[in-house]
mmCIF file of C-alpha atoms in Angstrom:
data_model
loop_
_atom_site.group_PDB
_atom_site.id
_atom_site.type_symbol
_atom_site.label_atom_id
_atom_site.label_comp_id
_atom_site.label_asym_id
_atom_site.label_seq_id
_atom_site.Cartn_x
_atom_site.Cartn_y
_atom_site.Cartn_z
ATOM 1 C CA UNK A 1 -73.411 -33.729 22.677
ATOM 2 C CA UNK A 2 -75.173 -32.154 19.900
ATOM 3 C CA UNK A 3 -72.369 -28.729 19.964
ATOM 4 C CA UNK A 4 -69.770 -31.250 19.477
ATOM 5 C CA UNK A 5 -71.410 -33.080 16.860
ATOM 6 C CA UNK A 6 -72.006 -29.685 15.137
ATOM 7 C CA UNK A 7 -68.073 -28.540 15.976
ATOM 8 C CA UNK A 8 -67.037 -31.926 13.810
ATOM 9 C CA UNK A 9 -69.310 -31.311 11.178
ATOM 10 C CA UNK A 10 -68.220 -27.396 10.292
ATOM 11 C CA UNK A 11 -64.763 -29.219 10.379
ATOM 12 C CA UNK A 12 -65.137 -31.867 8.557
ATOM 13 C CA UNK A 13 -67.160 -29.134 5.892
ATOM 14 C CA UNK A 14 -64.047 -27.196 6.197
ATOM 15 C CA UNK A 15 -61.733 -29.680 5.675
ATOM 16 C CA UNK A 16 -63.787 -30.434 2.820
ATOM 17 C CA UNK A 17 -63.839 -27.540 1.113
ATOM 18 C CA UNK A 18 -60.368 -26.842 1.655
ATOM 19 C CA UNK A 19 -59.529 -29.893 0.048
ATOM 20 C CA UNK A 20 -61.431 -29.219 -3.237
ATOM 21 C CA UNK A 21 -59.940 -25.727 -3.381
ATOM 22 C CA UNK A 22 -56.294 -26.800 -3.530
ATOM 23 C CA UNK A 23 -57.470 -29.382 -6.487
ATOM 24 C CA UNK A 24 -58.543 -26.650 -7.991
ATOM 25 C CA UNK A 25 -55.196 -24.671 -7.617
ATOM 26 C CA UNK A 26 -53.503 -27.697 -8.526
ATOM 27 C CA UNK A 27 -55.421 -28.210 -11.546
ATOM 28 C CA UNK A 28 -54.933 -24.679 -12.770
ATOM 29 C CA UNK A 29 -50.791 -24.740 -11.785
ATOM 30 C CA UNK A 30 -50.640 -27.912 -14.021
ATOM 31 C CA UNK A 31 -50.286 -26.690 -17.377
ATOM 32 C CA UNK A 32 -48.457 -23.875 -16.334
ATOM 33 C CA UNK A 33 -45.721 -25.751 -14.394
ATOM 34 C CA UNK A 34 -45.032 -27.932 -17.718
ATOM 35 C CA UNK A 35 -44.725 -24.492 -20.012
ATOM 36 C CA UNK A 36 -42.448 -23.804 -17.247
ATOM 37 C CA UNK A 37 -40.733 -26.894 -16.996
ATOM 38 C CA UNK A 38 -40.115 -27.001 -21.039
ATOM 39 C CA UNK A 39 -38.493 -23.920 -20.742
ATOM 40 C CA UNK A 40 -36.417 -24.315 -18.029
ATOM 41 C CA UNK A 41 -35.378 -27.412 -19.548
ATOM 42 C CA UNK A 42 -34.537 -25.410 -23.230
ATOM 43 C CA UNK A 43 -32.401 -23.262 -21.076
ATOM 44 C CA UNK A 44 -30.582 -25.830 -19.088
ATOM 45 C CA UNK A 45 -30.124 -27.451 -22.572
ATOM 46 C CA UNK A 46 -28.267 -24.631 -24.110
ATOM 47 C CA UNK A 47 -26.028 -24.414 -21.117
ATOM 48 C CA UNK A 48 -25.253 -27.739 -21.206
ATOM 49 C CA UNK A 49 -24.564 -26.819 -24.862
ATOM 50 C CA UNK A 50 -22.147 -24.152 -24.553
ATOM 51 C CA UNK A 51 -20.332 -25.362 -21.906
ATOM 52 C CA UNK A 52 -19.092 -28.126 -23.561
ATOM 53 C CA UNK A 53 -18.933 -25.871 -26.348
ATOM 54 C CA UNK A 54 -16.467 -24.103 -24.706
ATOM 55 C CA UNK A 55 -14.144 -27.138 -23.049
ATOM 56 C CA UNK A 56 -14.352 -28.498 -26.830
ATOM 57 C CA UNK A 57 -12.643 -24.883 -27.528
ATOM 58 C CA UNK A 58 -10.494 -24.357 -24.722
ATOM 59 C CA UNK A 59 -10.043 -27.658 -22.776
ATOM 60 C CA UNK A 60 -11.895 -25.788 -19.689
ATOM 61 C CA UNK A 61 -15.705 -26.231 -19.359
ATOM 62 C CA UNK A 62 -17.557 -22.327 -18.870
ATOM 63 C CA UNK A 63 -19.790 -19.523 -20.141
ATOM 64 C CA UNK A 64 -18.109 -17.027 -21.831
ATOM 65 C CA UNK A 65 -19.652 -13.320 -21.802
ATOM 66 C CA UNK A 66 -21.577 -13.860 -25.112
ATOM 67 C CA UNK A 67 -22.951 -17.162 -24.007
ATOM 68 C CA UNK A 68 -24.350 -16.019 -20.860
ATOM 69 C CA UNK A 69 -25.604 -13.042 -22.807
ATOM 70 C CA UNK A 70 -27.366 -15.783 -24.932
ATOM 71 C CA UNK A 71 -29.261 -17.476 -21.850
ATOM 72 C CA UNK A 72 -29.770 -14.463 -20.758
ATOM 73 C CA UNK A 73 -31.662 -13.607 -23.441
ATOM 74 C CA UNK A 74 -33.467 -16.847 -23.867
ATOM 75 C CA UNK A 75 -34.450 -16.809 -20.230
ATOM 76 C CA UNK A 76 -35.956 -13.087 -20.930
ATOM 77 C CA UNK A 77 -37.804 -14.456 -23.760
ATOM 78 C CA UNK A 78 -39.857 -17.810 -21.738
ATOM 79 C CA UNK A 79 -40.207 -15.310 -18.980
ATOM 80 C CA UNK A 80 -42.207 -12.846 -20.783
ATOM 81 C CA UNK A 81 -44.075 -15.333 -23.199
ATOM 82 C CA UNK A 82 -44.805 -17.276 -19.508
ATOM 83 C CA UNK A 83 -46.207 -13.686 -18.016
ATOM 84 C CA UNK A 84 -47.049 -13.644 -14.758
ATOM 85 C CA UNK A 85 -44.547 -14.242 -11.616
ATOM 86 C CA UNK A 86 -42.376 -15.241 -13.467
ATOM 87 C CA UNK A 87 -41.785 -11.976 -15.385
ATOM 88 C CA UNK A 88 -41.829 -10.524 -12.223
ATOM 89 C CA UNK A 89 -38.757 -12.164 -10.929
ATOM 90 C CA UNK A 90 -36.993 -11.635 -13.937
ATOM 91 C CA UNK A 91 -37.811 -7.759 -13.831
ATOM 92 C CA UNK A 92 -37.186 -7.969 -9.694
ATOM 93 C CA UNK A 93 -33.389 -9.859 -10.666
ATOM 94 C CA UNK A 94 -32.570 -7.334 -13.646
ATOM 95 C CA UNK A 95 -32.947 -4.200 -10.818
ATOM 96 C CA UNK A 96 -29.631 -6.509 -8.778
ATOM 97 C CA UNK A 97 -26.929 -6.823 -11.248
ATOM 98 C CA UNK A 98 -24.830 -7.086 -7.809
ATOM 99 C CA UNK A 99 -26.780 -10.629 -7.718
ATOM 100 C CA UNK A 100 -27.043 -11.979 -10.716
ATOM 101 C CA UNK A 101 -23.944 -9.647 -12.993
ATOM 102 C CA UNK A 102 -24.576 -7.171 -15.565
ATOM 103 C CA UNK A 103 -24.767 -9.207 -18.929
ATOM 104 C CA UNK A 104 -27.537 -11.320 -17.454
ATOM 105 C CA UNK A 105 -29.205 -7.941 -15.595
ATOM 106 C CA UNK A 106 -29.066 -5.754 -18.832
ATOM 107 C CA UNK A 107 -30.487 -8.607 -20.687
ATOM 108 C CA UNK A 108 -33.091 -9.127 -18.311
ATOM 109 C CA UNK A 109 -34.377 -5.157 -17.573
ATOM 110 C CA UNK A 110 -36.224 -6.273 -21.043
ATOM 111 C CA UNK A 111 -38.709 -7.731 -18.996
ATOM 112 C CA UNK A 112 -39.965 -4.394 -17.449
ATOM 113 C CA UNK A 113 -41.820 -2.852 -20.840
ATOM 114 C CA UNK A 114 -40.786 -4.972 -23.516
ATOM 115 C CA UNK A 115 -42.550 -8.349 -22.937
ATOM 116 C CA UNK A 116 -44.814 -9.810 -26.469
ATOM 117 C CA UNK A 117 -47.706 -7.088 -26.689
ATOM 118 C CA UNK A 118 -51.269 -9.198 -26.200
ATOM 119 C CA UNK A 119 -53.478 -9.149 -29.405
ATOM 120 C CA UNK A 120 -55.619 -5.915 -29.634
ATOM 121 C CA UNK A 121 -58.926 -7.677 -30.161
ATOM 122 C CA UNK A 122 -58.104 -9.037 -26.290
ATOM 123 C CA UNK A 123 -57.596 -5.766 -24.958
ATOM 124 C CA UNK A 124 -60.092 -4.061 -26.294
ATOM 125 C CA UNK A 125 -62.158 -6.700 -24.829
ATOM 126 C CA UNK A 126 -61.038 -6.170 -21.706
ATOM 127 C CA UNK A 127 -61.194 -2.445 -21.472
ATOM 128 C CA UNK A 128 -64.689 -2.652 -22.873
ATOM 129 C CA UNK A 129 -65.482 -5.106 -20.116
ATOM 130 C CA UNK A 130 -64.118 -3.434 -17.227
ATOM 131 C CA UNK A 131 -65.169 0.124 -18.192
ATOM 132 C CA UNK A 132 -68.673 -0.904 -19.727
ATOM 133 C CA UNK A 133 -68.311 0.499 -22.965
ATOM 134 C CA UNK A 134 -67.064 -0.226 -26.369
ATOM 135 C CA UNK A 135 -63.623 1.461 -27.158
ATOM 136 C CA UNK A 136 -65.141 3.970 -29.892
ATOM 137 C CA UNK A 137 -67.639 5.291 -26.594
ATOM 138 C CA UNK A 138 -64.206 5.732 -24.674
ATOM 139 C CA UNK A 139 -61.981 7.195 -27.222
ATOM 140 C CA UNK A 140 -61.657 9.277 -30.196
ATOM 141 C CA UNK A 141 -58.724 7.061 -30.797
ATOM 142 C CA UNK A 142 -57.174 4.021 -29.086
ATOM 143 C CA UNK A 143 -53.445 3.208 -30.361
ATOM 144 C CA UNK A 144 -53.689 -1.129 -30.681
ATOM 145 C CA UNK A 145 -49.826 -1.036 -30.456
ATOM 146 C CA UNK A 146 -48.956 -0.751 -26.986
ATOM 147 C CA UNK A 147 -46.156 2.128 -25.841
ATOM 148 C CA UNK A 148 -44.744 -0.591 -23.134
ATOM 149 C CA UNK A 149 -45.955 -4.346 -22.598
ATOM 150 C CA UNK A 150 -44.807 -5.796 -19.289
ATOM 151 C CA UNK A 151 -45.774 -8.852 -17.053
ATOM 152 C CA UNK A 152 -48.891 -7.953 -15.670
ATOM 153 C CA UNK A 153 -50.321 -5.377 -18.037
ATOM 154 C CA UNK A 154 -49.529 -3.254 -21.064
ATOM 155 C CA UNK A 155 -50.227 0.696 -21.933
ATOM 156 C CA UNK A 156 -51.702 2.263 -24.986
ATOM 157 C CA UNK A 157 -51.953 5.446 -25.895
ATOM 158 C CA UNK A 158 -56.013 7.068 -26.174
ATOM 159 C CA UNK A 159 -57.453 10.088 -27.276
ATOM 160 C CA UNK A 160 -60.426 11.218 -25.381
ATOM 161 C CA UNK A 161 -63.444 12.643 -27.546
ATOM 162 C CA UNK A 162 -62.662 16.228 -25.937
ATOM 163 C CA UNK A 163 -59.185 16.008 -27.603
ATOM 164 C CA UNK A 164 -57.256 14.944 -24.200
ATOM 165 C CA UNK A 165 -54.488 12.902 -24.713
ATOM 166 C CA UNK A 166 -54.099 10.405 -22.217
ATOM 167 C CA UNK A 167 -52.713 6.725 -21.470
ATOM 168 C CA UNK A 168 -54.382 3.590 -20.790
ATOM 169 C CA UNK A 169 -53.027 0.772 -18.605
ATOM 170 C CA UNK A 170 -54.719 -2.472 -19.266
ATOM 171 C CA UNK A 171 -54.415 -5.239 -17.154
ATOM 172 C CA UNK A 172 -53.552 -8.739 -19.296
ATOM 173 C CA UNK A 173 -56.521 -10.560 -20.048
ATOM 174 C CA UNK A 174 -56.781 -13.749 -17.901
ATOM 175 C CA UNK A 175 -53.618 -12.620 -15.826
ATOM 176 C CA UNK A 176 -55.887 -13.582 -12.816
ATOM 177 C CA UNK A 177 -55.609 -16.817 -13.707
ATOM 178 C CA UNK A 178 -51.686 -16.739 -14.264
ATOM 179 C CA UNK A 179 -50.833 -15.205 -11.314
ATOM 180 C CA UNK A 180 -53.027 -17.788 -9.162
ATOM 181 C CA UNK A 181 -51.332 -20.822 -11.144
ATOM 182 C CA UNK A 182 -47.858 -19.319 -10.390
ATOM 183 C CA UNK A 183 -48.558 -19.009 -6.358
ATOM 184 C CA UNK A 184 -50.323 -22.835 -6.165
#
C-alpha cells in the first residue's frame, strides 16, 4: 500500500541520514584520535623507558616515586594541550587520589586551572562574537593573560567602563568541535 511505501521511505531517509551523520563524527574524531594516539604512545614509551631503567638499576623492573611523578606530569601536559574530555578525566582522576595515588593525583589537579592559556586574539574573538561587541565596547580593560585556563574555558579579569571589577569566563574557541570529536 501506499502508507507502507511511505513508512519504508522515511526509513530508508532516516537510515540515510543517520549514516552520513556518523561519517561526519567519524571524520571530525579522526585527527583527534591520532593526537591522542601519539601521546598515549609518548607516554607508554617513557614507561617502557623507566622501567627498564629501573631493572637496569636494581635487577627488579618498576616505577619509582619520581618516575611516576614524571608520567604523571607528561600525561598532565597531552591532556591539557589535547583540551577537551580528555582534560576532563584527568581533572575528574586528580579529585580520587584513593584511585589513582597521590603523586599521580597532585600532578594531575594541574589540569583544573592551569592548562596552556589560548592566544588572546582568539578570545577576544570569541567574546566579541558571542556578546556582539568589540572588547573596548565591553570593557575599560580586559586582562589577555588569563587568572585560570582549564579544559573547557579560561577566565580573565575585566574592568567595566563604570569602574566594576569583574571576571570573564570564556568558553575555548572551537571547544564545540573538541568535545564532539572526543564523544564519536
Amino acid at each position: 500500500t501506499r502508507e507502507q511505501a511511505e513508512v519504508v521511505a522515511n526509513s530508508a531517509r532516516a537510515f540515510a541520514d543517520a549514516t552520513r551523520d556518523q561519517a561526519v563524527m567519524v571524520q571530525r574524531a579522526t585527527p583527534r584520535v591520532m593526537k591522542l594516539a601519539q601521546a598515549a604512545a609518548a607516554v607508554v614509551a617513557r614507561w617502557r623507558w623507566l622501567r627498564l631503567a629501573q631493572a637496569a638499576r636494581t635487577g627488579e623492573p618498576g616505577l619509582r616515586e619520581e618516575d611516576h611523578r614524571d608520567l604523571a606530569r607528561r600525561v598532565a601536559a597531552h591532556a591539557g594541550e589535547l583540551r577537551g574530555g580528555i582534560a576532563k578525566l584527568g581533572q575528574l582522576a586528580s579529585c580520587r587520589p584513593d584511585l589513582i595515588g597521590a603523586v599521580w593525583a597532585n600532578e594531575l589537579r594541574a589540569l583544573q586551572d592551569e592548562v596552556p592559556p589560548v592566544d588572546p586574539a582568539a578570545i577576544r574573538e570569541r567574546i566579541a562574537q558571542e556578546l556582539g561587541a568589540p572588547i573596548a565596547e565591553l570593557f575599560a580593560d580586559f586582562d589577555d593573560q588569563p587568572i585560570a585556563a582549564a579544559s573547557l574555558a579560561q577566565v580573565h579579569a575585566a574592568t567595566l567602563h563604570d569602574g566594576t571589577s569583574v571576571v570573564v569566563k570564556v568558553q575555548v574557541p572551537g571547544i564545540e568541535d573538541v568535545i564532539a570529536a572526543d564523544i564519536a
